[in-house]
PDB file of C-alpha atoms and ligand atoms in Angstrom:
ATOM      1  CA  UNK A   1     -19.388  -9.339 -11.177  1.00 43.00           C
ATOM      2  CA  UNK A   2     -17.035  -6.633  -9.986  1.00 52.00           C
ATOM      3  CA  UNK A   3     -15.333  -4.321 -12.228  1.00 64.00           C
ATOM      4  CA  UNK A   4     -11.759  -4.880 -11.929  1.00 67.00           C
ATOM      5  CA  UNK A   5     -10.814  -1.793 -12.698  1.00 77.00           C
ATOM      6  CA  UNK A   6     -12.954   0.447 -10.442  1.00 76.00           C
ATOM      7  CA  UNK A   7     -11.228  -1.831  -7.797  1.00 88.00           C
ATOM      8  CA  UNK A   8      -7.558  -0.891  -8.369  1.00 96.00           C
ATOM      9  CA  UNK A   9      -5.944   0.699  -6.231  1.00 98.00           C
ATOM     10  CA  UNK A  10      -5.159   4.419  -6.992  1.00 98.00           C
ATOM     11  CA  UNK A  11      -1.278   5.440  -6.756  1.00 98.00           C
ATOM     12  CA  UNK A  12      -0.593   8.711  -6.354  1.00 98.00           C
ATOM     13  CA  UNK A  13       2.792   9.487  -7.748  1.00 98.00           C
ATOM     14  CA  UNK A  14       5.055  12.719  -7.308  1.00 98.00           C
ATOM     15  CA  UNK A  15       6.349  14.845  -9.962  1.00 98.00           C
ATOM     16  CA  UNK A  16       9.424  16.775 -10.426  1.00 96.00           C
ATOM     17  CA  UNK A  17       9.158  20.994 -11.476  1.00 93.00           C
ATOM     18  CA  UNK A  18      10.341  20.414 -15.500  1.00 80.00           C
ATOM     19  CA  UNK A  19      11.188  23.326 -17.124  1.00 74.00           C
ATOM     20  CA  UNK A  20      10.634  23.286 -20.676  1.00 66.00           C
ATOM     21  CA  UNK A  21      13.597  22.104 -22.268  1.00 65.00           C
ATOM     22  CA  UNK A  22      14.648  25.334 -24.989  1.00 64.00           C
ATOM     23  CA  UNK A  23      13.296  28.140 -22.178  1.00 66.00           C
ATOM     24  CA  UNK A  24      10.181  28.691 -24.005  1.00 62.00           C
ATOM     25  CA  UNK A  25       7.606  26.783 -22.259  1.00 64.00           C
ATOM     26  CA  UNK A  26       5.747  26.878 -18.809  1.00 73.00           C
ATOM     27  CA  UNK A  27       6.613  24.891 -16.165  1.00 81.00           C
ATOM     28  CA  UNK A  28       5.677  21.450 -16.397  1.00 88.00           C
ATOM     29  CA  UNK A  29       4.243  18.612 -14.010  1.00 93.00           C
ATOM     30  CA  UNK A  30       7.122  16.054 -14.847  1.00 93.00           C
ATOM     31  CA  UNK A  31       6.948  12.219 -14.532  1.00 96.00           C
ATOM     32  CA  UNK A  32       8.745   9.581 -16.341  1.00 96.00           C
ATOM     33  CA  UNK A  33       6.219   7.215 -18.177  1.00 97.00           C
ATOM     34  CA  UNK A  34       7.665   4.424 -16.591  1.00 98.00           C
ATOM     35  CA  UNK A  35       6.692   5.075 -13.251  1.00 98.00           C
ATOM     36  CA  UNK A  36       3.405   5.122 -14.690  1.00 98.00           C
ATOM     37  CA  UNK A  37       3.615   2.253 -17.062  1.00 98.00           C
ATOM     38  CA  UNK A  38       4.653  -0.205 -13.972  1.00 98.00           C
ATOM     39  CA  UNK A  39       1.732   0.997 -11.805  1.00 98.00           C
ATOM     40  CA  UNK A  40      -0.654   0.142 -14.971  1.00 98.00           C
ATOM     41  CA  UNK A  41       0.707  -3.265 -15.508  1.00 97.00           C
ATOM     42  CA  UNK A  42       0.276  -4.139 -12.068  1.00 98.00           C
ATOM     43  CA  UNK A  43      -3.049  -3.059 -12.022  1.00 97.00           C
ATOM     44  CA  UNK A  44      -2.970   0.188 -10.393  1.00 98.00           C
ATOM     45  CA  UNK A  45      -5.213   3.194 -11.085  1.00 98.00           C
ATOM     46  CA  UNK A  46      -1.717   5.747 -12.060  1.00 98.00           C
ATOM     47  CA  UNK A  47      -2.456   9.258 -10.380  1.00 98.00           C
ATOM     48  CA  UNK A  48       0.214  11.947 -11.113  1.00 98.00           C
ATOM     49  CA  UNK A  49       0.360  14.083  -8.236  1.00 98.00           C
ATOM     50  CA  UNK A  50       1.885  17.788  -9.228  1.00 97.00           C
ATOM     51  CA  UNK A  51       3.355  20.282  -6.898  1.00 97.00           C
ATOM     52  CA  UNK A  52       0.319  22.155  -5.455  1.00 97.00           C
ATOM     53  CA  UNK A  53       0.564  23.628  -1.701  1.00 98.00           C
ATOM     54  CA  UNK A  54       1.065  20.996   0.996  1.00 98.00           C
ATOM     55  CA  UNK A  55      -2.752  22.200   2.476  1.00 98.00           C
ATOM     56  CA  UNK A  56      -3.789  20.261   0.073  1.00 98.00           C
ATOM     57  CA  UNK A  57      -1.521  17.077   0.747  1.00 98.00           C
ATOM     58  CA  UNK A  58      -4.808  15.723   2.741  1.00 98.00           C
ATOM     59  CA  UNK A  59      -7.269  16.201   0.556  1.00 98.00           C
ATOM     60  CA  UNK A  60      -5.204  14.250  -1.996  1.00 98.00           C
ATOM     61  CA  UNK A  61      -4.038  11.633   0.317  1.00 98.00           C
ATOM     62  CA  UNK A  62      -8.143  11.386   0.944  1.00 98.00           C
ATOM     63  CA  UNK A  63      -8.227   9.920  -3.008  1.00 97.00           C
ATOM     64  CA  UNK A  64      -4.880   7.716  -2.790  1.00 98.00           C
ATOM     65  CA  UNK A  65      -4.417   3.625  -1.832  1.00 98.00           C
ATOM     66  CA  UNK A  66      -1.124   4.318  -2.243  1.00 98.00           C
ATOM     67  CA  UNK A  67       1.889   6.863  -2.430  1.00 98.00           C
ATOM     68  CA  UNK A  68       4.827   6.333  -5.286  1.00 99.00           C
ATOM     69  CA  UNK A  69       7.609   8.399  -4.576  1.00 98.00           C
ATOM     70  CA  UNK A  70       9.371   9.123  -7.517  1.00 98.00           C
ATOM     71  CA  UNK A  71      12.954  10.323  -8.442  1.00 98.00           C
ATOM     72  CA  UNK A  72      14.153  13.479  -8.879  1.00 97.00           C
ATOM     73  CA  UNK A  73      16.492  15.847  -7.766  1.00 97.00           C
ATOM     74  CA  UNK A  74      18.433  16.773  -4.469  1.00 98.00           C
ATOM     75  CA  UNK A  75      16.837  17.303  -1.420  1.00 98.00           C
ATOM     76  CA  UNK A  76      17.786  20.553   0.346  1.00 98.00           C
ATOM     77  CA  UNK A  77      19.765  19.503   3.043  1.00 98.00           C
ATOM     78  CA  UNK A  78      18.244  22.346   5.650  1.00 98.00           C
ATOM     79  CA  UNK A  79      15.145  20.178   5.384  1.00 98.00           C
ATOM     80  CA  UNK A  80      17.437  17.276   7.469  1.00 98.00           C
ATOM     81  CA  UNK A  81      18.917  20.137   9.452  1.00 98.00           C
ATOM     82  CA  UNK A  82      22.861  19.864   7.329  1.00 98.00           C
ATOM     83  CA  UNK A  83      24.008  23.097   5.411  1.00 98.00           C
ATOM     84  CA  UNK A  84      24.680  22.217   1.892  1.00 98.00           C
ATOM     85  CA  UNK A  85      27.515  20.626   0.385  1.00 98.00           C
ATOM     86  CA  UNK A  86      29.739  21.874  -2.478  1.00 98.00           C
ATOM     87  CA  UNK A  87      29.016  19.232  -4.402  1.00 97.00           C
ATOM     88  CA  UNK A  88      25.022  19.124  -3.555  1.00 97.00           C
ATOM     89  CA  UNK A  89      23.237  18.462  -6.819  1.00 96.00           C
ATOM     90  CA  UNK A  90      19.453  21.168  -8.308  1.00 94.00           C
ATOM     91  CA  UNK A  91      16.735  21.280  -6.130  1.00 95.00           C
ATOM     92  CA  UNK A  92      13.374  21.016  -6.742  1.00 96.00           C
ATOM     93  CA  UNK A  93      11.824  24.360  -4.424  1.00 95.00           C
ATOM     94  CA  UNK A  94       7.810  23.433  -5.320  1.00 96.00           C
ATOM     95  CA  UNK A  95       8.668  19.671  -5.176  1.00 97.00           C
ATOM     96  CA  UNK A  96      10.199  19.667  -1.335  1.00 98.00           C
ATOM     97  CA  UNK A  97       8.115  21.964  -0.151  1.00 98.00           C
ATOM     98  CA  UNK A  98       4.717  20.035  -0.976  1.00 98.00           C
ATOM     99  CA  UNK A  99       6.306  16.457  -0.940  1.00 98.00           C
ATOM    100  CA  UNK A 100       8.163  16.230   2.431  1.00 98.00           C
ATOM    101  CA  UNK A 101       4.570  17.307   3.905  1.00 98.00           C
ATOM    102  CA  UNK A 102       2.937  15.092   1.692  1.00 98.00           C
ATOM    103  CA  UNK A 103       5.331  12.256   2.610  1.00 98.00           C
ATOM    104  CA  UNK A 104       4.798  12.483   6.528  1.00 98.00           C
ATOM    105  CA  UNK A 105       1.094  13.266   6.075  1.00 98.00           C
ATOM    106  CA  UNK A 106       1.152   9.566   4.132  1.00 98.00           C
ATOM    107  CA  UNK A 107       3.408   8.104   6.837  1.00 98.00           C
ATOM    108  CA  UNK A 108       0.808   9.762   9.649  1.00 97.00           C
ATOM    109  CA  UNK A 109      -2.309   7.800   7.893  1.00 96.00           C
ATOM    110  CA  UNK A 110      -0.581   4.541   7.429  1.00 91.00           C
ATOM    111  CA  UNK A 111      -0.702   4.388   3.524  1.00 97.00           C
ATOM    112  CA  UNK A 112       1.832   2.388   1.654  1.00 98.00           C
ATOM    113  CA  UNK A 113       4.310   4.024   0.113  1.00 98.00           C
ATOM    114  CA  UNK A 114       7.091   2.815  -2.694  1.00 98.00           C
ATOM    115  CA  UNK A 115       9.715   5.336  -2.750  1.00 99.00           C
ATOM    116  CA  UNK A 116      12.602   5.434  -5.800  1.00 98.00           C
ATOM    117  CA  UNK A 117      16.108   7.168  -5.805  1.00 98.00           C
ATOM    118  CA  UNK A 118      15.108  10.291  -4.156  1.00 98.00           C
ATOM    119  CA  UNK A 119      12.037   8.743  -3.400  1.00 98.00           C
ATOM    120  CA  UNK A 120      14.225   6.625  -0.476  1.00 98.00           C
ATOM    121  CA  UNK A 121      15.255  10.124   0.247  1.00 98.00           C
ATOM    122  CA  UNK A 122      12.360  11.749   0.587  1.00 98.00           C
ATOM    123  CA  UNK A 123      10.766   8.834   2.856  1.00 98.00           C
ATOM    124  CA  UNK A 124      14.008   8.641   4.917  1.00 98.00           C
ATOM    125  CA  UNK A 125      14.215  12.480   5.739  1.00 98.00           C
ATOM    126  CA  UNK A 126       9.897  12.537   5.978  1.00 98.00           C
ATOM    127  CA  UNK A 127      10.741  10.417   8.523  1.00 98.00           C
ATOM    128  CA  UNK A 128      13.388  11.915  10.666  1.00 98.00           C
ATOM    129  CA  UNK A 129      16.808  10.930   8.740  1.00 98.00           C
ATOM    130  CA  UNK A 130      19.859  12.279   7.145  1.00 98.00           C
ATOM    131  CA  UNK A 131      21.693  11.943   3.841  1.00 98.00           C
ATOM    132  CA  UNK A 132      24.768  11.680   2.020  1.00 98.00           C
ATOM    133  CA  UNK A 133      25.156  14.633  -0.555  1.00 98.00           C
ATOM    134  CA  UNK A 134      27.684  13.524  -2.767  1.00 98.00           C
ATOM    135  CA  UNK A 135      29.172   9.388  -3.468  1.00 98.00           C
ATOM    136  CA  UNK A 136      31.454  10.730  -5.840  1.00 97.00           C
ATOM    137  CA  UNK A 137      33.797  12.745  -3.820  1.00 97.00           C
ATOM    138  CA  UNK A 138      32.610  10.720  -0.831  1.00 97.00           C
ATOM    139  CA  UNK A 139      36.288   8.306  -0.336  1.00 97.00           C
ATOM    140  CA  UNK A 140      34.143   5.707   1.480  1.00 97.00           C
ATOM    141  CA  UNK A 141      31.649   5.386  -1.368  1.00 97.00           C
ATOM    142  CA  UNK A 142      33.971   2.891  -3.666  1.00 97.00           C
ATOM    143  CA  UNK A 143      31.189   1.945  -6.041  1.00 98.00           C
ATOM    144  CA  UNK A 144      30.679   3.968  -8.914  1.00 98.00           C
ATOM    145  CA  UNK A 145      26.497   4.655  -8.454  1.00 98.00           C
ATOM    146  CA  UNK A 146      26.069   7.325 -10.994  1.00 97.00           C
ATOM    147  CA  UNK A 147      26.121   4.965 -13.788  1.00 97.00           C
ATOM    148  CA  UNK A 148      26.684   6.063 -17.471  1.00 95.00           C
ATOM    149  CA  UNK A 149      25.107   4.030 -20.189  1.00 94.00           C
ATOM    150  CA  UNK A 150      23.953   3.705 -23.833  1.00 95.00           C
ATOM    151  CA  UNK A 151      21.566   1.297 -25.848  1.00 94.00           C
ATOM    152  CA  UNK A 152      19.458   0.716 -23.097  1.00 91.00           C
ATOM    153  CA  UNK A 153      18.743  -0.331 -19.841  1.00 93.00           C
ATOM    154  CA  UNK A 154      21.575  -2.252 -18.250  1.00 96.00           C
ATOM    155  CA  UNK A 155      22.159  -3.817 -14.478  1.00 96.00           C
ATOM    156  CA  UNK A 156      25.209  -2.006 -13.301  1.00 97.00           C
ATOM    157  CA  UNK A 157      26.169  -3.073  -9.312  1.00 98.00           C
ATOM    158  CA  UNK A 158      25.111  -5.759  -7.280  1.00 98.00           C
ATOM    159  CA  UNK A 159      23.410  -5.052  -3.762  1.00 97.00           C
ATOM    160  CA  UNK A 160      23.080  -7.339  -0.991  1.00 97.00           C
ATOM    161  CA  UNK A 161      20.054  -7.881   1.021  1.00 97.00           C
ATOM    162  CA  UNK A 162      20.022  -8.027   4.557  1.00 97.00           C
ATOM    163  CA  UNK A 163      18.460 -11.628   6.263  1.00 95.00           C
ATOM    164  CA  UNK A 164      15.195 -11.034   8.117  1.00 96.00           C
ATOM    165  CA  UNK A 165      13.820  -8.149   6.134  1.00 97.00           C
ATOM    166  CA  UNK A 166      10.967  -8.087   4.363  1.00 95.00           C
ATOM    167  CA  UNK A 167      12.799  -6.956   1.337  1.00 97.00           C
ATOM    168  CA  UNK A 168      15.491  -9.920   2.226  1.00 96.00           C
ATOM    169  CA  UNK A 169      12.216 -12.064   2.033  1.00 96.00           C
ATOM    170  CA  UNK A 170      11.090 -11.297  -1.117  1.00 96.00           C
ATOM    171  CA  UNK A 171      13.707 -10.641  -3.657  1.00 95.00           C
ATOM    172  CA  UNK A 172      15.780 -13.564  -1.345  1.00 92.00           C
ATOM    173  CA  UNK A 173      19.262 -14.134  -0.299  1.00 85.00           C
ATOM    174  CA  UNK A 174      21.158 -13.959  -3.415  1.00 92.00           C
ATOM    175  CA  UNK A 175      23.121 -10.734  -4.035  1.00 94.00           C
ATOM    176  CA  UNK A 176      20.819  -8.624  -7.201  1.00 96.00           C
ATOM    177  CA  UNK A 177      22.128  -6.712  -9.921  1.00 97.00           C
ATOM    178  CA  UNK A 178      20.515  -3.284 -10.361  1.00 98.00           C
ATOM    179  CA  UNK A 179      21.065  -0.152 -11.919  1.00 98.00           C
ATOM    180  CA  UNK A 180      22.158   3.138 -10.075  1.00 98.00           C
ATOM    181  CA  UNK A 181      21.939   6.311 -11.451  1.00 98.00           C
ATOM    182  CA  UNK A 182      22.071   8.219  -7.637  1.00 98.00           C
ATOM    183  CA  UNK A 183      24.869  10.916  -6.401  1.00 97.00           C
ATOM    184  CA  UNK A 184      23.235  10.399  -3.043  1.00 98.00           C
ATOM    185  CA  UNK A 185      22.396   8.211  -0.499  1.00 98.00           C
ATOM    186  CA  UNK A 186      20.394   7.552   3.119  1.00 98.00           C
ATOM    187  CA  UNK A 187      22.982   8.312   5.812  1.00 98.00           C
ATOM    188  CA  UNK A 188      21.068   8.073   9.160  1.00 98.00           C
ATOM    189  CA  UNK A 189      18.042   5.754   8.664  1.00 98.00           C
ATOM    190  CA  UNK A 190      15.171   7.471  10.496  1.00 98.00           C
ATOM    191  CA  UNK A 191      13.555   5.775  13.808  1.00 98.00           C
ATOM    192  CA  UNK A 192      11.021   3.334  12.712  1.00 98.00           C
ATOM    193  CA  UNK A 193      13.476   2.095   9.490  1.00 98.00           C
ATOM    194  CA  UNK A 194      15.715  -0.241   8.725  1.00 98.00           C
ATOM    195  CA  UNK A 195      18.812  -1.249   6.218  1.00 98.00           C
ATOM    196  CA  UNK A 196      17.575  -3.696   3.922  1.00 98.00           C
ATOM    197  CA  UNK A 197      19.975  -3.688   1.357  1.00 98.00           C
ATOM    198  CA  UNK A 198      23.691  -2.699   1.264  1.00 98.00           C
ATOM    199  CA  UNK A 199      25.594  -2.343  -2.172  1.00 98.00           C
ATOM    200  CA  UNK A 200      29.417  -3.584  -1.559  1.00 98.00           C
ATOM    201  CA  UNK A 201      31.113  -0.595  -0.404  1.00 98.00           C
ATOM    202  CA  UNK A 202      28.063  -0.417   2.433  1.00 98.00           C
ATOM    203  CA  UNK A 203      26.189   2.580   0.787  1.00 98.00           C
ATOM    204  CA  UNK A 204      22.622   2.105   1.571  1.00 98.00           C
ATOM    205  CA  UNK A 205      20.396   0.927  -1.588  1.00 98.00           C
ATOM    206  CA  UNK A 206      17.284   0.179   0.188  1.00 98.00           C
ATOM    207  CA  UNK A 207      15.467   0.984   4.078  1.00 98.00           C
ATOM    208  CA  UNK A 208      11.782  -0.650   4.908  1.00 98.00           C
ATOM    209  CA  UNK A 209       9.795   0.507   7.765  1.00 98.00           C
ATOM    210  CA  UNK A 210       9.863  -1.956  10.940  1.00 98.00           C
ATOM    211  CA  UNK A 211       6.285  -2.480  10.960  1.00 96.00           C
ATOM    212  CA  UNK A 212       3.489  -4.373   9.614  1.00 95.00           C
ATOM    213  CA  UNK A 213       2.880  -2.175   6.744  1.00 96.00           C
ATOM    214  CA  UNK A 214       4.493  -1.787   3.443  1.00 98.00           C
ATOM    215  CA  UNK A 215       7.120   1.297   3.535  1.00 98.00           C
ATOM    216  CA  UNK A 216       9.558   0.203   1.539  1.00 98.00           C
ATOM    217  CA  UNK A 217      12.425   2.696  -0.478  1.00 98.00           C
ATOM    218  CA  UNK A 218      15.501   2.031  -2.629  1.00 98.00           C
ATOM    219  CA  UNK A 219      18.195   3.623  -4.506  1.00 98.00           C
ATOM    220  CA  UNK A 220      18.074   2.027  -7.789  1.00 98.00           C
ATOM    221  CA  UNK A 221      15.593   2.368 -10.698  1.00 98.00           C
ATOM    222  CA  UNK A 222      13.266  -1.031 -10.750  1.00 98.00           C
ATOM    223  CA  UNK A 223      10.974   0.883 -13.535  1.00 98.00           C
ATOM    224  CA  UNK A 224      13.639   1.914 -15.884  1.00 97.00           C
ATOM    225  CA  UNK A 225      14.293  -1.796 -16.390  1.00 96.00           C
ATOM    226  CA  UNK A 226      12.401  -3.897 -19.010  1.00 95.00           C
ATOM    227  CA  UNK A 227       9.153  -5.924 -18.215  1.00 95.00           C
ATOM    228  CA  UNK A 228       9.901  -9.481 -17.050  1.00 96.00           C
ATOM    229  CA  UNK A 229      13.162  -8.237 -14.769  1.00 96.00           C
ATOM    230  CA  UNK A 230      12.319 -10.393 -11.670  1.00 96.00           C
ATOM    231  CA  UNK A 231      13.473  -7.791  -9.011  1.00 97.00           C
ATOM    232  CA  UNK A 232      10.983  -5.117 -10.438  1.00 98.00           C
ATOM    233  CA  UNK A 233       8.227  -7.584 -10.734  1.00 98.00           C
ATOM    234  CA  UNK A 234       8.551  -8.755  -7.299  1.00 98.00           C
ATOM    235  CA  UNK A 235       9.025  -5.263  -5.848  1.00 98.00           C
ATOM    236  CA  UNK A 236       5.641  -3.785  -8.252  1.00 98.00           C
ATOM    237  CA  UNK A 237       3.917  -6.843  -7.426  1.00 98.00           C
ATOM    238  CA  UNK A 238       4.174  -6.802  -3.714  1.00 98.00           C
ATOM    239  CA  UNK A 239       3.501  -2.703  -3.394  1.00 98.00           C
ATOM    240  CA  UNK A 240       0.247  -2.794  -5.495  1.00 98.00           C
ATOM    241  CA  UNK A 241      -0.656  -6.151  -3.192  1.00 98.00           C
ATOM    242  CA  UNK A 242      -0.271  -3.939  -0.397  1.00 98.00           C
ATOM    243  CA  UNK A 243      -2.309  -1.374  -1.846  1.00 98.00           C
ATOM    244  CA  UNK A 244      -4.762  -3.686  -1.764  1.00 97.00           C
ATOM    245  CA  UNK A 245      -5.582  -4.869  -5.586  1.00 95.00           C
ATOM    246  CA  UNK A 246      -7.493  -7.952  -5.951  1.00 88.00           C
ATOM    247  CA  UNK A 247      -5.015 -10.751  -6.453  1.00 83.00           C
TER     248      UNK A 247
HETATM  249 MN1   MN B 301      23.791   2.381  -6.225  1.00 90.14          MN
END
């Protein structure tokens, strides 16, 4: 009989630079557990990918069935050719500089990739597009999307999902309620993309690639919200599928 688990799937997923948090440490490879928790209980092999030189993003890619995207901070806007915003949010220097290289090298070799909150970034900008650097002093942007919370994980807007999309197809018709704890947003969805979610002031919450394979990013957080929240089953569910773990 086969061993289940030397068939999952392996998901690489991208860190953020952490410093430690009172100065006195080294620099860390940082993940939230969630990201990794989701993977697990979907029956993915979890692979924490940190910020090494983007040589090595094919070697790497070489070990992965999939690519997880995480979130993170800004994206340097030269890297989408824009000149930065007053209002533009840390960057990350080790993270863009190995994960935008990682990201189109994944794109290149057709794996499937899940991208979160800057993860959507990341994937839109791999892939040719633009963003917006700051919602809140943005006057179109009319929905509050950095959300402020306590006692736990709440939904905070709804989104709307666009007929005929893959996305559309599988978390259906009905406008979703989902957390949102992004300053930014896709502006220009790169060639090859397209909108598959809206929230109600039109700000982009989700893009999917046109094609056959799964390449699918969105704003909110579907691992920061409990187990059993249908939306983040449906969306873990059908990216580990895709990474091709025995149903
Ligand atoms: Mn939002």
């Amino acid at each position: 009989m086969a061993n289940q688990t030397a068939m999952a799937p392996r998901i690489g997923i991208t860190a953020s630079s952490g410093d430690g948090a009172d100065g006195s440490y080294n620099q860390r490879v940082a993940v939230n557990t969630s990201y990794v928790q989701w993977i697990e209980r979907h029956g993915g092999l979890p692979l924490v990918l940190p910020n090494v030189s983007p040589d090595l993003a094919d070697a790497l890619l070489d070990s992965l069935d999939g690519l997880l995207l995480s979130g993170g901070a800004d994206v340097h806007p030269l890297l989408y050719d824009t000149e930065p915003h007053a209002k533009l949010g840390t960057i990350d220097v080790p993270r863009d500089r190995f994960e935008l290289p990682l990201a189109r090298r994944a794109l290149a070799r057709e794996l499937p990739i899940l991208g979160i909150c800057r993860g959507i970034q990341v994937l839109n900008v791999a892939a040719g597009g633009t963003l917006r650097q700051d919602l809140p002093s943005d006057p179109a942007a009319t929905v509050q999307h950095a959300m402020r919370a306590t006692g736990g994980p709440t939904a905070h807007h709804r989104l709307s999902l666009v007929p005929g999309t893959r996305l559309g197809a599988l978390l259906g018709t009905d406008p979703v309620a989902v957390n949102s704890y992004h300053h930014q947003a896709v502006d220009r969805v790169a060639a090859g993309f397209r909108v598959a979610a809206r929230a109600a002031d039109q700000v982009i919450e989700a893009i999917e690639g046109c094609g056959e394979r799964f390449l699918v990013g969105v704003q909110f957080h579907p691992e920061v919200m409990p187990p059993g929240t249908a939306v983040s089953e449906a969306l873990f569910e059908a990216f580990l599928t895709a990474c091709g773990r025995p149903v």
